[in-house]
mmCIF file of C-alpha atoms in Angstrom:
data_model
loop_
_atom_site.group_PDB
_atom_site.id
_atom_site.type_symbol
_atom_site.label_atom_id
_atom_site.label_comp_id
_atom_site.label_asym_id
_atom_site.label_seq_id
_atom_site.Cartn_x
_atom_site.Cartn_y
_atom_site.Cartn_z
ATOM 1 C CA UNK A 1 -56.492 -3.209 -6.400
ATOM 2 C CA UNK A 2 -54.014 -5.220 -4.257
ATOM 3 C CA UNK A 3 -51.551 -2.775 -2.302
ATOM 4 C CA UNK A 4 -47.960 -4.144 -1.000
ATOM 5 C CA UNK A 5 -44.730 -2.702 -1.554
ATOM 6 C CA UNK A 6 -41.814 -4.052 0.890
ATOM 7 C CA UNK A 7 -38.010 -3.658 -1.147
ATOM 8 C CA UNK A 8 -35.481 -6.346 0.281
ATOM 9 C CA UNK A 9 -33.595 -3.127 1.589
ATOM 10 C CA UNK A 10 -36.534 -2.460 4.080
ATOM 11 C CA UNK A 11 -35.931 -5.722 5.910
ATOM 12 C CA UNK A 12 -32.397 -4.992 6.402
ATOM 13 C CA UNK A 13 -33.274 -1.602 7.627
ATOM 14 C CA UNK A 14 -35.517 -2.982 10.233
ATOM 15 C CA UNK A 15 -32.593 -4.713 11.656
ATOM 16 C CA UNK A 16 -30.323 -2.137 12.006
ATOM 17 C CA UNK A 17 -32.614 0.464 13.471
ATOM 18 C CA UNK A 18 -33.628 -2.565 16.395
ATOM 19 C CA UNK A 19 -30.123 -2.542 17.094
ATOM 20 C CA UNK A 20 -29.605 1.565 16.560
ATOM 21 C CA UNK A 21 -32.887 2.035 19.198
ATOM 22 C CA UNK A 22 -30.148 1.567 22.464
ATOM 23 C CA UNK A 23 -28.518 4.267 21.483
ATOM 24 C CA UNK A 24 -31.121 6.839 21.300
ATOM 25 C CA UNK A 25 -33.100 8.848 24.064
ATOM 26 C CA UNK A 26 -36.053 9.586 21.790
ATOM 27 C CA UNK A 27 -37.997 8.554 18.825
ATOM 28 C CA UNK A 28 -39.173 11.045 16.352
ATOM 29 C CA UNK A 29 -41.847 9.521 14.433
ATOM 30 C CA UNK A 30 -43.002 11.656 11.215
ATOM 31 C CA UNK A 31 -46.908 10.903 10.404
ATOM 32 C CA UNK A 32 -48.795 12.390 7.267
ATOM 33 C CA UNK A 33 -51.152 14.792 8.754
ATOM 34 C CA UNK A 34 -53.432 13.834 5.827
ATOM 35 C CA UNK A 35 -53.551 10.300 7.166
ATOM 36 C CA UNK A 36 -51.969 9.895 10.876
ATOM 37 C CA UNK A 37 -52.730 6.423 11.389
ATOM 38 C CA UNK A 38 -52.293 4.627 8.113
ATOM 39 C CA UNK A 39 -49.046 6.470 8.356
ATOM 40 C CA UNK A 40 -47.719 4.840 11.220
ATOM 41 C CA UNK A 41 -46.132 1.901 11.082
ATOM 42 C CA UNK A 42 -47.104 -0.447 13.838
ATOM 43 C CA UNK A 43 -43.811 -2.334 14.359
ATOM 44 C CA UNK A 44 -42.474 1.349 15.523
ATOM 45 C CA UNK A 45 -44.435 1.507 18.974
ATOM 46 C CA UNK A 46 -42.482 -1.808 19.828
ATOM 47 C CA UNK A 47 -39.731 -0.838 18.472
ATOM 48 C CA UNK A 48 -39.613 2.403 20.707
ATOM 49 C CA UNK A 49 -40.975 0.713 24.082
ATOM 50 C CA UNK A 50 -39.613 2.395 26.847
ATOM 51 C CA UNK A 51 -37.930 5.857 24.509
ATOM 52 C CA UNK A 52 -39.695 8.935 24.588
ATOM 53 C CA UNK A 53 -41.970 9.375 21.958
ATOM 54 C CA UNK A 54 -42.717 12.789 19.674
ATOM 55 C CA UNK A 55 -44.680 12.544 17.079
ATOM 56 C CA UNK A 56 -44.515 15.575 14.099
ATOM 57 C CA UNK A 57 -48.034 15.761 12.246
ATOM 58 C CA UNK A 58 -46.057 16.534 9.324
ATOM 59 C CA UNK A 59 -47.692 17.830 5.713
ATOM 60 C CA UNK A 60 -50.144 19.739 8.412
ATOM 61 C CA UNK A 61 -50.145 22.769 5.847
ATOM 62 C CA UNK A 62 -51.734 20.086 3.432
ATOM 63 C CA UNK A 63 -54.261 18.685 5.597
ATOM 64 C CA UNK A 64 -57.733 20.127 7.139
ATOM 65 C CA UNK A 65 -57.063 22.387 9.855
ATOM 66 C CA UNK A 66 -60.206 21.255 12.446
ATOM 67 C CA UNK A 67 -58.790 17.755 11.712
ATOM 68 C CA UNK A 68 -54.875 18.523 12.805
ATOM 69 C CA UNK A 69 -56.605 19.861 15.743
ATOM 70 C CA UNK A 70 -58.146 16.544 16.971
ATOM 71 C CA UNK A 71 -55.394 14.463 15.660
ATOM 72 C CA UNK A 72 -53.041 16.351 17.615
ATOM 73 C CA UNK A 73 -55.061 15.765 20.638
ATOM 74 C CA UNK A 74 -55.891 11.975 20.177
ATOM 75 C CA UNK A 75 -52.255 11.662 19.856
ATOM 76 C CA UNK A 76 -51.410 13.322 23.386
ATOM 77 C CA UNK A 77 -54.191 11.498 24.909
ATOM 78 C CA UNK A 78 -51.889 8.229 24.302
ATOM 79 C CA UNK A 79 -49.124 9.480 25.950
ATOM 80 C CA UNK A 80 -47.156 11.114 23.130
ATOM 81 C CA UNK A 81 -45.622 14.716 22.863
ATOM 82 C CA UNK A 82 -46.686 16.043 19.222
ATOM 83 C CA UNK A 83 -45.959 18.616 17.150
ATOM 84 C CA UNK A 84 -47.809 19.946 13.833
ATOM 85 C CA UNK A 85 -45.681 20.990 10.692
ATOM 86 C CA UNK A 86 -45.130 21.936 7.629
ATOM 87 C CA UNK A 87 -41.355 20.238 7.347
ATOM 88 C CA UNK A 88 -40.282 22.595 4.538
ATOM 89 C CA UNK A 89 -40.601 25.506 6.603
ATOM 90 C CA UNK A 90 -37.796 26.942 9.558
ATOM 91 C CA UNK A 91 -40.373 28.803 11.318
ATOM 92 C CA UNK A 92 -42.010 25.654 13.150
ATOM 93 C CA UNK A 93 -38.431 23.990 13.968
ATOM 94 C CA UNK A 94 -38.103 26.141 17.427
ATOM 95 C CA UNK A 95 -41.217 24.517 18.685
ATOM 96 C CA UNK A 96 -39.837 21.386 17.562
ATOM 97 C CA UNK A 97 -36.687 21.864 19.580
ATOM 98 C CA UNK A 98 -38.364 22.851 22.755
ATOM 99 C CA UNK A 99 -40.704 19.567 22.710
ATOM 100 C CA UNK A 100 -37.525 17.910 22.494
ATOM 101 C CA UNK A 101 -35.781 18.857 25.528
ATOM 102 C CA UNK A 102 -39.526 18.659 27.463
ATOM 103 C CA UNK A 103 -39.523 15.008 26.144
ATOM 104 C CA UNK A 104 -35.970 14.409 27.417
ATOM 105 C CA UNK A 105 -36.532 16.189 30.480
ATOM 106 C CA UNK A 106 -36.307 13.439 32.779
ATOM 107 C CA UNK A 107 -33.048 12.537 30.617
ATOM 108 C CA UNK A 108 -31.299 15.100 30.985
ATOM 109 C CA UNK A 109 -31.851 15.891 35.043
ATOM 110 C CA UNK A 110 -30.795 12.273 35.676
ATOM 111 C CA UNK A 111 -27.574 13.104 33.563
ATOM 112 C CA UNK A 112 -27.112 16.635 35.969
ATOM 113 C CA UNK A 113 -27.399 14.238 38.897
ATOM 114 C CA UNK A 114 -24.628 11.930 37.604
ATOM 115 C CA UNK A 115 -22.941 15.021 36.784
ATOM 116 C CA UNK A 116 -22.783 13.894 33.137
ATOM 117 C CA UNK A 117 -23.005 17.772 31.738
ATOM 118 C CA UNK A 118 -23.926 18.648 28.017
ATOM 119 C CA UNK A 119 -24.242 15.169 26.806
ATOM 120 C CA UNK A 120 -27.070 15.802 23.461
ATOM 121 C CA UNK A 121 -29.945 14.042 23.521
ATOM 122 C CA UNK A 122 -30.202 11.520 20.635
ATOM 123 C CA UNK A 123 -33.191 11.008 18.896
ATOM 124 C CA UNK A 124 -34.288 8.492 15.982
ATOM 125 C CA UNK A 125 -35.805 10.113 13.055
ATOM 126 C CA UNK A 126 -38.420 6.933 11.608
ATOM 127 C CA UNK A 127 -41.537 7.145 9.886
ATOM 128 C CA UNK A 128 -42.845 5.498 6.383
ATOM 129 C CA UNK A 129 -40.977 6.260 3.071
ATOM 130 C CA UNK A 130 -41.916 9.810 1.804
ATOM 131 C CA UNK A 131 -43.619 11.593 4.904
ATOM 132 C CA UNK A 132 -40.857 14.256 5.086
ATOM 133 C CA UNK A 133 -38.095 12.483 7.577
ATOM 134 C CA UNK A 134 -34.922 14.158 5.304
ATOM 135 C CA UNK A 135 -36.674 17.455 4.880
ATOM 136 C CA UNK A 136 -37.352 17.825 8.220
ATOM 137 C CA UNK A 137 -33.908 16.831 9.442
ATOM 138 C CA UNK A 138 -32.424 19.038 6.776
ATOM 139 C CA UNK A 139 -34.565 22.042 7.231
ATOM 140 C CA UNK A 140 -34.124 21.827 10.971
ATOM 141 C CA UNK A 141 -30.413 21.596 10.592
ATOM 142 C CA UNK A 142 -30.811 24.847 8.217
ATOM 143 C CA UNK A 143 -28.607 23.018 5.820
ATOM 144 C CA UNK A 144 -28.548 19.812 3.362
ATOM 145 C CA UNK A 145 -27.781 16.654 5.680
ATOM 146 C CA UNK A 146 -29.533 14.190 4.512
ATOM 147 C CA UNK A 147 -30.960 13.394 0.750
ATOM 148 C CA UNK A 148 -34.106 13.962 0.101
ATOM 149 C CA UNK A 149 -36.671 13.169 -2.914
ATOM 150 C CA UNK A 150 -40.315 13.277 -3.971
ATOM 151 C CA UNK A 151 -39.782 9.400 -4.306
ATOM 152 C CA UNK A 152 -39.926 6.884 -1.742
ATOM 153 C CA UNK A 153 -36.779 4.995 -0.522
ATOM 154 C CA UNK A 154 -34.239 7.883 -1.316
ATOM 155 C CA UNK A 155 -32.594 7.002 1.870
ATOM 156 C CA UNK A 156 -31.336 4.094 2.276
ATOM 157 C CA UNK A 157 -28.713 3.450 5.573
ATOM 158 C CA UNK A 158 -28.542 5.342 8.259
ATOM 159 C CA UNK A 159 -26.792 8.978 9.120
ATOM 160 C CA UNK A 160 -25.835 10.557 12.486
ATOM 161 C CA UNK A 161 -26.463 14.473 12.424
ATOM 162 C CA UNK A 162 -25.271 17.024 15.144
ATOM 163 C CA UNK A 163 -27.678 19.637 14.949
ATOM 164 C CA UNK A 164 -26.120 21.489 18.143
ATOM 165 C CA UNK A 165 -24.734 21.122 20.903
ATOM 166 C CA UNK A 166 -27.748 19.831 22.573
ATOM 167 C CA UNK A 167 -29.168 17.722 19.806
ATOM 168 C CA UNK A 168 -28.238 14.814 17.691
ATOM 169 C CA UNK A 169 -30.334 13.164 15.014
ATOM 170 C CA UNK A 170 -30.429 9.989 13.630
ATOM 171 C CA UNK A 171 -31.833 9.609 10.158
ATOM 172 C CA UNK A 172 -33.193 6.042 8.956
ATOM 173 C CA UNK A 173 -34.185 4.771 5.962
ATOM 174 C CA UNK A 174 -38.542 4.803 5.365
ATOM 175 C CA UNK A 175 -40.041 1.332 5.849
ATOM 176 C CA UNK A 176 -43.115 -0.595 5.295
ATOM 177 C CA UNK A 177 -44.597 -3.400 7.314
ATOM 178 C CA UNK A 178 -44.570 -6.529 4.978
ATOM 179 C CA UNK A 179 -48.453 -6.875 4.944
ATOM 180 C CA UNK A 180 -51.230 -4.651 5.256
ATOM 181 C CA UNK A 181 -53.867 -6.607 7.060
ATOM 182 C CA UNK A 182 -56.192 -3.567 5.745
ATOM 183 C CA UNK A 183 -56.391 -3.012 2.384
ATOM 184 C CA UNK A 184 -57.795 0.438 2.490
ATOM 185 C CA UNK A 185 -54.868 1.451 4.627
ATOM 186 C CA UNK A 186 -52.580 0.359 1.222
ATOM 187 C CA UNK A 187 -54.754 2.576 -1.024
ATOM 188 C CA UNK A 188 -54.126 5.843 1.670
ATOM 189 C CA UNK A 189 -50.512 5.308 1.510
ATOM 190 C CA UNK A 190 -50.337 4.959 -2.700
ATOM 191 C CA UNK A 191 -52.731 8.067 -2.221
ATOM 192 C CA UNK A 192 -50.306 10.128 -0.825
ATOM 193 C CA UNK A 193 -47.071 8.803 -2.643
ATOM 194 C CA UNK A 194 -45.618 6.441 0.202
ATOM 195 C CA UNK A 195 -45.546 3.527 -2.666
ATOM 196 C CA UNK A 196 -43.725 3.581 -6.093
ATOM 197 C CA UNK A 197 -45.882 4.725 -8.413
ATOM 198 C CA UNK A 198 -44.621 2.456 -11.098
ATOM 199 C CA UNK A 199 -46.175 -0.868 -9.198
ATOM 200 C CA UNK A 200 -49.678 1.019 -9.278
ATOM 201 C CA UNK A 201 -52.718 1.575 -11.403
ATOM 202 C CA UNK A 202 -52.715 5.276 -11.289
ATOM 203 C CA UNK A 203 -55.692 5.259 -13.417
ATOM 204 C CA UNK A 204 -57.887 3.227 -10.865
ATOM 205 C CA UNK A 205 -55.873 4.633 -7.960
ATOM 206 C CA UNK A 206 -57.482 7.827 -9.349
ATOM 207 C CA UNK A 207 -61.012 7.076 -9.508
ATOM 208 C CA UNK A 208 -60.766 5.692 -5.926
ATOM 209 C CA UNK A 209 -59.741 8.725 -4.629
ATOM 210 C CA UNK A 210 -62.886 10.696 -6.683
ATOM 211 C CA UNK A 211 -64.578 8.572 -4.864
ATOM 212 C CA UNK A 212 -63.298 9.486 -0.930
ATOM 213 C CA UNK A 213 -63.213 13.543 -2.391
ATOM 214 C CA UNK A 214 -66.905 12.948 -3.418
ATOM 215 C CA UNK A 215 -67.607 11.659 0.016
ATOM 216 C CA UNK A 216 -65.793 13.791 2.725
ATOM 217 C CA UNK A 217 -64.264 16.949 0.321
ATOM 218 C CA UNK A 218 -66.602 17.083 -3.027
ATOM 219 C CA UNK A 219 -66.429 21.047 -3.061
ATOM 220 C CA UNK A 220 -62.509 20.878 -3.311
ATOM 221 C CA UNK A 221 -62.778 18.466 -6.481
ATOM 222 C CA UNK A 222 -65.842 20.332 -8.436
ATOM 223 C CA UNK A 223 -64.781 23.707 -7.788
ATOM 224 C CA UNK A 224 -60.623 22.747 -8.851
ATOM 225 C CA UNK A 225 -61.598 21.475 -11.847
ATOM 226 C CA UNK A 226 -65.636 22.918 -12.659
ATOM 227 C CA UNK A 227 -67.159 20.033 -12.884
ATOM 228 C CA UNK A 228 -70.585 18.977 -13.217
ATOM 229 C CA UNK A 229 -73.261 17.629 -10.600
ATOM 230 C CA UNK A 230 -71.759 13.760 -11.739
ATOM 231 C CA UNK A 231 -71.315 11.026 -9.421
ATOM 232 C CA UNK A 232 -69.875 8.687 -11.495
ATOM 233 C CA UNK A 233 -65.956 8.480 -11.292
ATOM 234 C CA UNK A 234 -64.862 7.433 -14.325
ATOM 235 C CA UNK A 235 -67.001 10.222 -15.862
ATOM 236 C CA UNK A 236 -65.391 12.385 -13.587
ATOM 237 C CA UNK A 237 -62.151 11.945 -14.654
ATOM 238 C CA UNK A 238 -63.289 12.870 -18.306
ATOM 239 C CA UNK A 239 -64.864 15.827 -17.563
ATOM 240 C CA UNK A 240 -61.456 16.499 -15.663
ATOM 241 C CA UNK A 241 -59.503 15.350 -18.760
ATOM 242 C CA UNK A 242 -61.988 17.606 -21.051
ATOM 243 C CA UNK A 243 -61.055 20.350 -18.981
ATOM 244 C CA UNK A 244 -57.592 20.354 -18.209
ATOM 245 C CA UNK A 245 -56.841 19.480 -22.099
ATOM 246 C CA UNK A 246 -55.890 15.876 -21.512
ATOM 247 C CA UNK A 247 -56.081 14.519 -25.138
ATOM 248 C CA UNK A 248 -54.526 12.313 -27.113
ATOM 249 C CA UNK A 249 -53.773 12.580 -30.769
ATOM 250 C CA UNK A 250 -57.011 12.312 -32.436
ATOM 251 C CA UNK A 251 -58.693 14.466 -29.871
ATOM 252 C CA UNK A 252 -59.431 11.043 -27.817
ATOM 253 C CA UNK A 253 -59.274 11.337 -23.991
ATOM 254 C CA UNK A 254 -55.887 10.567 -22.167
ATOM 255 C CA UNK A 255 -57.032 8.801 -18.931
ATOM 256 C CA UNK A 256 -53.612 8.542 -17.929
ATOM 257 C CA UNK A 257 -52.500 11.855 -17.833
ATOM 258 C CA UNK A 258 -55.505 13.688 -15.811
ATOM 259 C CA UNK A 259 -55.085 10.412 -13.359
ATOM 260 C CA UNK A 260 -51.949 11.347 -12.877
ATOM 261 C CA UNK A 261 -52.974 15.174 -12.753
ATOM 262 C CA UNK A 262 -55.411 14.816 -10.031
ATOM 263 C CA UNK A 263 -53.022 12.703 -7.706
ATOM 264 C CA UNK A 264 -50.313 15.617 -8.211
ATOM 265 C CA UNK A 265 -52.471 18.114 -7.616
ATOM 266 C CA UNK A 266 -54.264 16.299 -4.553
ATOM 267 C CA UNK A 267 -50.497 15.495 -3.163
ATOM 268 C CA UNK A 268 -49.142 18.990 -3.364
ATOM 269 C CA UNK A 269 -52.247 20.644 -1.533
ATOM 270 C CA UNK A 270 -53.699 22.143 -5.246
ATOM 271 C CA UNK A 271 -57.104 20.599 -4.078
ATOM 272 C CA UNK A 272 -57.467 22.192 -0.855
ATOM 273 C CA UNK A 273 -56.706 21.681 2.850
ATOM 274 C CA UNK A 274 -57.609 17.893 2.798
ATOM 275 C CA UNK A 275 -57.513 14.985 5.810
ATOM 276 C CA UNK A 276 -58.460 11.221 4.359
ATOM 277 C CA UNK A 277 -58.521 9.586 7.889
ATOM 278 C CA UNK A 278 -61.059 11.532 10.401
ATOM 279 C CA UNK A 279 -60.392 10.593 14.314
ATOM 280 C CA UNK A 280 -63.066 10.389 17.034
ATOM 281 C CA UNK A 281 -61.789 11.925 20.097
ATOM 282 C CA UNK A 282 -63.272 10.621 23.338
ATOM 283 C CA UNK A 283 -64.091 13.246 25.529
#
């Protein structure tokens, strides 16, 4: 399966957040927790040269604890501030706040010494379509700013949000890089939902994630569904059709629907507490 999904709007986008980055003081760069790196998209490290950087492990509730653990320190090890969370709930959003002031420390004393007094820090909400940036900004506002949706590309121009009087956000639409050198990073993203669904395969997209579950998780996807000692995928996903009463008229299998089962039920945590990308942290 060839993976690349880049909407004309995404181009446009790119432009106006390189012209949008002078304004800010910080970039807040949401990552799935499940898959930090494939997550990021590379043009944002240029893009934010010389801005404070935060980075929010977001979906963390999703992914395997151990693995937030070393993410979160791999991250800090190249220089950014980083936060784990679960962008649905308020709880986390104080610790979110606090990183952001510590980020914009330096900021903020160099405004004291110009006596510039209670000017907000401004920070740039980016990050890949469907990692959580309009929750997040919502749920940290404690009220609905910007649109949100379990479908990539709900928003599409940009939004300035006063959170307080110490905090402004700017929300931007999701974007893509136009090619994914790496293939497998393409099949992560479509895993977790950051393509459209309509321009993929779900029925192979499933069986190629039986496969990574049978390699790194295999307990979550036998024990979810009670399956057998099989190895095979595509046998798999029968015995997960079989059981979960995916038929068709006729009592023949319906593919389709437990492919489509197994990528819900992997994308809204039903599988377990599960991290696709592992990181090595040098010591």
């Amino acid at each position: 399966m060839q993976f690349q999904w880049y909407p004309g709007h995404m181009t446009k986008a790119k432009r106006q957040m390189q012209e949008d980055i002078r304004l800010v003081d910080l970039v807040i760069e949401l990552v799935d927790a499940r898959i930090p790196l494939s997550s990021r998209n590379p043009d944002i490290d240029s893009l934010g040269a010389g801005k404070a950087r935060l980075i929010l492990l977001n979906k963390a509730d999703l992914a395997d604890p151990k693995q937030n653990e070393k993410w979160e320190q791999f991250f800090r090890q190249k220089g950014f501030f980083v936060v784990r969370l679960d962008a649905r709930n308020r709880n986390g959003m104080k610790q979110v706040s606090n990183v952001i002031m510590e980020a914009c420390k330096e900021k903020i004393e160099r405004d004291r010494r110009r006596g510039i007094l209670n000017r907000p820090v401004r920070a740039m909400v980016v990050g890949i379509p469907n990692v959580g940036k309009s929750t997040f900004i919502n749920t940290f506002a404690g009220k609905a700013c910007a649109k949100t949706g379990n479908k990539p590309g709900v928003t599409k121009g940009k939004q300035w949000i006063r959170l307080n009087k110490n905090v402004e956000l700017l929300d931007t639409p999701g974007i893509l890089w136009p090619k994914f050198e790496d293939q497998s990073v393409g099949l992560r993203l479509a895993f977790i939902g950051s393509m459209n669904d309509e321009i993929l395969n779900i029925d192979e997209l499933s069986l190629e994630l039986i496969r990574v579950l049978l390699q790194d998780y295999p307990q979550c996807l036998r024990e979810r569904y009670q399956l057998s000692e099989e190895t095979d995928p595509v046998k798999l996903l029968e015995e997960i059709a079989t059981n979960r009463h995916c038929v068709k008229r006729g009592n023949e299998i319906d593919y389709s629907k437990a492919a489509a089962l197994l990528l819900d039920e992997f994308r809204t945590g039903k599988l377990g507490k599960i991290t696709l990308e592992k990181t090595y942290i040098s010591e």
